[in-house]
Amino acid sequence: MYVDFSKAVNQINHTTLFQALEHKGIHRRFLKVLKSMYSCVKTTAGITGFFPYTIATRHGDKSSSTIFDLFMDELSSLLRVNCSTGIFITEDIPDIICLMFADDVANCAETVVKLQQQINIIDMFCIRTGMEINLDKTEIIVFRNGGPLRRYERWTYGNQTINVTLLYKYIGLIFNPKLS
């Protein structure tokens, strides 16, 4: 399943962001610096005074992508803790539950039930963090040797059905059900 978060960097609530960073073990002194960075903004007229600025990472700031990655790693951790298995590769590598690149997330599961479990965890993550999924761009592709979808191969996010597709482009690669 390929998950598209709506305006991901613009949806992050600062309180939730700082809690996630603290949970990741970011030192309190560094968190204090980050909180300070997010309390004032530099403009062409100079540095502003304090004003409520409670969502989004700082656009154009080199640290924003790292901060966002640390925030999104919380989702990866939730999936790892709450989902027993993903896709087996080798004994030396833990099962792959999801792949993340910036605000794109590709979830992997071997069964309908396990993928729905991951979707439910993503839903809980979104509720807790204020993030939103763009269901128009979120799609599932079922990898198999052929044949139509089975009747039970349906997934929902909240009360909405997630589209199942036959082709999906992810980080420049085009995937089809046969991986050919």
mmCIF file of C-alpha atoms in Angstrom:
data_model
loop_
_atom_site.group_PDB
_atom_site.id
_atom_site.type_symbol
_atom_site.label_atom_id
_atom_site.label_comp_id
_atom_site.label_asym_id
_atom_site.label_seq_id
_atom_site.Cartn_x
_atom_site.Cartn_y
_atom_site.Cartn_z
ATOM 1 C CA MET A 1 0.000 0.000 0.000
ATOM 2 C CA TYR A 2 1.312 3.421 -0.928
ATOM 3 C CA VAL A 3 0.263 6.123 1.537
ATOM 4 C CA ASP A 4 0.144 9.783 0.594
ATOM 5 C CA PHE A 5 -0.053 12.205 3.502
ATOM 6 C CA SER A 6 -1.869 15.451 2.698
ATOM 7 C CA LYS A 7 0.442 18.444 3.005
ATOM 8 C CA ALA A 8 2.536 16.407 5.425
ATOM 9 C CA VAL A 9 5.056 19.010 6.559
ATOM 10 C CA ASN A 10 2.240 21.557 6.946
ATOM 11 C CA GLN A 11 0.161 19.293 9.199
ATOM 12 C CA ILE A 12 2.607 18.601 12.030
ATOM 13 C CA ASN A 13 1.402 19.972 15.337
ATOM 14 C CA HIS A 14 4.398 21.367 17.246
ATOM 15 C CA THR A 15 3.361 19.912 20.605
ATOM 16 C CA THR A 16 3.086 16.457 19.024
ATOM 17 C CA LEU A 17 6.345 17.006 17.136
ATOM 18 C CA PHE A 18 8.308 17.913 20.258
ATOM 19 C CA GLN A 19 6.790 14.999 22.197
ATOM 20 C CA ALA A 20 7.829 12.616 19.411
ATOM 21 C CA LEU A 21 11.364 14.037 19.377
ATOM 22 C CA GLU A 22 11.611 13.737 23.149
ATOM 23 C CA HIS A 23 10.348 10.144 22.912
ATOM 24 C CA LYS A 24 13.118 9.491 20.356
ATOM 25 C CA GLY A 25 15.672 10.553 22.956
ATOM 26 C CA ILE A 26 16.486 14.033 21.657
ATOM 27 C CA HIS A 27 18.187 15.875 24.523
ATOM 28 C CA ARG A 28 16.111 18.501 26.369
ATOM 29 C CA ARG A 29 18.630 21.261 25.611
ATOM 30 C CA PHE A 30 18.365 20.615 21.882
ATOM 31 C CA LEU A 31 14.575 20.509 22.149
ATOM 32 C CA LYS A 32 14.717 23.898 23.851
ATOM 33 C CA VAL A 33 16.681 25.263 20.875
ATOM 34 C CA LEU A 34 14.131 23.798 18.441
ATOM 35 C CA LYS A 35 11.234 25.253 20.409
ATOM 36 C CA SER A 36 12.958 28.619 20.302
ATOM 37 C CA MET A 37 13.438 28.295 16.528
ATOM 38 C CA TYR A 38 9.737 27.620 16.161
ATOM 39 C CA SER A 39 8.634 30.528 18.363
ATOM 40 C CA CYS A 40 10.049 33.391 16.259
ATOM 41 C CA VAL A 41 10.372 33.865 12.527
ATOM 42 C CA LYS A 42 13.002 35.845 10.628
ATOM 43 C CA THR A 43 11.591 38.003 7.837
ATOM 44 C CA THR A 44 13.070 40.633 5.546
ATOM 45 C CA ALA A 45 12.043 43.159 8.205
ATOM 46 C CA GLY A 46 13.964 41.264 10.903
ATOM 47 C CA ILE A 47 13.030 38.785 13.628
ATOM 48 C CA THR A 48 9.409 38.810 14.689
ATOM 49 C CA GLY A 49 8.174 38.786 18.231
ATOM 50 C CA PHE A 50 6.349 35.773 19.612
ATOM 51 C CA PHE A 51 3.110 34.815 17.936
ATOM 52 C CA PRO A 52 1.161 31.543 17.889
ATOM 53 C CA TYR A 53 2.811 29.231 15.349
ATOM 54 C CA THR A 54 1.622 25.752 16.208
ATOM 55 C CA ILE A 55 1.802 23.666 13.031
ATOM 56 C CA ALA A 56 4.214 22.902 10.161
ATOM 57 C CA THR A 57 7.953 22.552 9.901
ATOM 58 C CA ARG A 58 9.976 25.592 8.886
ATOM 59 C CA HIS A 59 10.013 25.925 5.108
ATOM 60 C CA GLY A 60 13.488 26.248 3.644
ATOM 61 C CA ASP A 61 15.230 25.328 6.908
ATOM 62 C CA LYS A 62 17.858 22.617 6.404
ATOM 63 C CA SER A 63 16.896 20.928 9.669
ATOM 64 C CA SER A 64 13.220 20.562 8.692
ATOM 65 C CA SER A 65 13.649 17.375 6.653
ATOM 66 C CA THR A 66 15.569 15.671 9.473
ATOM 67 C CA ILE A 67 13.015 16.817 12.033
ATOM 68 C CA PHE A 68 10.216 15.530 9.797
ATOM 69 C CA ASP A 69 11.997 12.176 9.332
ATOM 70 C CA LEU A 70 12.375 11.778 13.096
ATOM 71 C CA PHE A 71 8.698 12.597 13.518
ATOM 72 C CA MET A 72 7.642 10.059 10.852
ATOM 73 C CA ASP A 73 9.897 7.415 12.380
ATOM 74 C CA GLU A 74 7.299 7.308 15.148
ATOM 75 C CA LEU A 75 4.902 5.725 12.630
ATOM 76 C CA SER A 76 7.543 3.181 11.664
ATOM 77 C CA SER A 77 8.048 2.320 15.336
ATOM 78 C CA LEU A 78 4.296 1.947 15.919
ATOM 79 C CA LEU A 79 4.020 -0.412 12.964
ATOM 80 C CA ARG A 80 7.042 -2.438 14.097
ATOM 81 C CA VAL A 81 5.708 -2.802 17.671
ATOM 82 C CA ASN A 82 2.092 -3.550 16.741
ATOM 83 C CA CYS A 83 2.451 -5.688 13.602
ATOM 84 C CA SER A 84 3.932 -9.131 14.058
ATOM 85 C CA THR A 85 5.291 -9.576 10.532
ATOM 86 C CA GLY A 86 5.868 -7.850 7.237
ATOM 87 C CA ILE A 87 7.584 -9.212 4.128
ATOM 88 C CA PHE A 88 10.312 -11.792 4.796
ATOM 89 C CA ILE A 89 13.611 -11.201 2.971
ATOM 90 C CA THR A 90 16.280 -13.224 4.843
ATOM 91 C CA GLU A 91 17.029 -14.362 8.379
ATOM 92 C CA ASP A 92 19.602 -11.540 8.634
ATOM 93 C CA ILE A 93 17.089 -8.751 7.911
ATOM 94 C CA PRO A 94 13.995 -7.970 9.983
ATOM 95 C CA ASP A 95 10.725 -8.304 8.076
ATOM 96 C CA ILE A 96 9.983 -5.214 6.012
ATOM 97 C CA ILE A 97 6.796 -3.607 7.296
ATOM 98 C CA CYS A 98 7.173 -0.255 5.577
ATOM 99 C CA LEU A 99 9.520 1.776 3.426
ATOM 100 C CA MET A 100 9.714 5.529 3.954
ATOM 101 C CA PHE A 101 11.021 8.266 1.738
ATOM 102 C CA ALA A 102 10.260 11.835 2.832
ATOM 103 C CA ASP A 103 6.472 11.897 3.318
ATOM 104 C CA ASP A 104 5.854 8.784 1.207
ATOM 105 C CA VAL A 105 5.192 5.512 2.986
ATOM 106 C CA ALA A 106 4.952 2.104 1.323
ATOM 107 C CA ASN A 107 3.462 -0.561 3.589
ATOM 108 C CA CYS A 108 4.102 -4.270 3.054
ATOM 109 C CA ALA A 109 2.040 -7.179 4.363
ATOM 110 C CA GLU A 110 1.543 -10.794 3.334
ATOM 111 C CA THR A 111 -2.177 -11.022 4.093
ATOM 112 C CA VAL A 112 -5.322 -8.930 3.793
ATOM 113 C CA VAL A 113 -5.766 -8.956 7.573
ATOM 114 C CA LYS A 114 -2.197 -7.856 8.282
ATOM 115 C CA LEU A 115 -2.423 -4.964 5.823
ATOM 116 C CA GLN A 116 -5.730 -3.845 7.346
ATOM 117 C CA GLN A 117 -4.047 -3.972 10.764
ATOM 118 C CA GLN A 118 -1.331 -1.616 9.440
ATOM 119 C CA ILE A 119 -3.969 0.699 7.971
ATOM 120 C CA ASN A 120 -5.706 0.853 11.358
ATOM 121 C CA ILE A 121 -2.410 1.780 13.038
ATOM 122 C CA ILE A 122 -1.827 4.517 10.441
ATOM 123 C CA ASP A 123 -5.340 5.792 11.194
ATOM 124 C CA MET A 124 -4.559 5.921 14.942
ATOM 125 C CA PHE A 125 -1.251 7.709 14.192
ATOM 126 C CA CYS A 126 -3.112 10.295 12.108
ATOM 127 C CA ILE A 127 -5.744 10.860 14.780
ATOM 128 C CA ARG A 128 -3.057 11.298 17.453
ATOM 129 C CA THR A 129 -0.787 13.572 15.402
ATOM 130 C CA GLY A 130 -3.268 15.546 13.302
ATOM 131 C CA MET A 131 -1.815 14.171 10.066
ATOM 132 C CA GLU A 132 -4.204 13.423 7.195
ATOM 133 C CA ILE A 133 -4.098 10.867 4.417
ATOM 134 C CA ASN A 134 -4.962 11.832 0.853
ATOM 135 C CA LEU A 135 -7.116 8.867 -0.199
ATOM 136 C CA ASP A 136 -7.144 10.085 -3.804
ATOM 137 C CA LYS A 137 -3.410 9.332 -3.999
ATOM 138 C CA THR A 138 -3.230 6.439 -1.513
ATOM 139 C CA GLU A 139 -3.477 3.114 -3.327
ATOM 140 C CA ILE A 140 -2.906 -0.596 -2.840
ATOM 141 C CA ILE A 141 -1.283 -2.933 -5.314
ATOM 142 C CA VAL A 142 -1.551 -6.684 -4.759
ATOM 143 C CA PHE A 143 1.510 -8.589 -5.914
ATOM 144 C CA ARG A 144 0.738 -12.067 -7.268
ATOM 145 C CA ASN A 145 1.272 -14.320 -10.277
ATOM 146 C CA GLY A 146 -2.010 -13.344 -11.897
ATOM 147 C CA GLY A 147 -5.755 -13.498 -11.608
ATOM 148 C CA PRO A 148 -8.355 -11.026 -10.417
ATOM 149 C CA LEU A 149 -8.738 -9.687 -6.891
ATOM 150 C CA ARG A 150 -10.596 -11.975 -4.562
ATOM 151 C CA ARG A 151 -13.819 -10.694 -2.997
ATOM 152 C CA TYR A 152 -12.207 -10.430 0.432
ATOM 153 C CA GLU A 153 -9.287 -8.339 -0.853
ATOM 154 C CA ARG A 154 -10.760 -5.009 0.199
ATOM 155 C CA TRP A 155 -9.290 -2.500 2.599
ATOM 156 C CA THR A 156 -10.717 0.542 4.337
ATOM 157 C CA TYR A 157 -9.333 3.631 6.003
ATOM 158 C CA GLY A 158 -11.930 4.775 8.499
ATOM 159 C CA ASN A 159 -15.136 4.125 6.592
ATOM 160 C CA GLN A 160 -13.663 4.767 3.123
ATOM 161 C CA THR A 161 -12.505 2.088 0.697
ATOM 162 C CA ILE A 162 -8.896 2.344 -0.472
ATOM 163 C CA ASN A 163 -8.410 2.046 -4.228
ATOM 164 C CA VAL A 164 -6.635 -1.053 -5.548
ATOM 165 C CA THR A 165 -4.551 -0.371 -8.657
ATOM 166 C CA LEU A 166 -2.732 -2.444 -11.273
ATOM 167 C CA LEU A 167 0.156 0.012 -11.726
ATOM 168 C CA TYR A 168 1.861 2.279 -9.226
ATOM 169 C CA LYS A 169 4.829 4.616 -9.595
ATOM 170 C CA TYR A 170 6.921 4.918 -6.425
ATOM 171 C CA ILE A 171 10.147 6.954 -6.249
ATOM 172 C CA GLY A 172 10.509 6.687 -10.015
ATOM 173 C CA LEU A 173 9.837 2.929 -10.311
ATOM 174 C CA ILE A 174 6.694 1.498 -11.888
ATOM 175 C CA PHE A 175 5.244 -1.532 -10.109
ATOM 176 C CA ASN A 176 2.676 -4.009 -11.442
ATOM 177 C CA PRO A 177 1.110 -7.077 -9.754
ATOM 178 C CA LYS A 178 3.613 -9.518 -11.313
ATOM 179 C CA LEU A 179 6.630 -7.275 -10.579
ATOM 180 C CA SER A 180 7.591 -7.621 -14.238
#
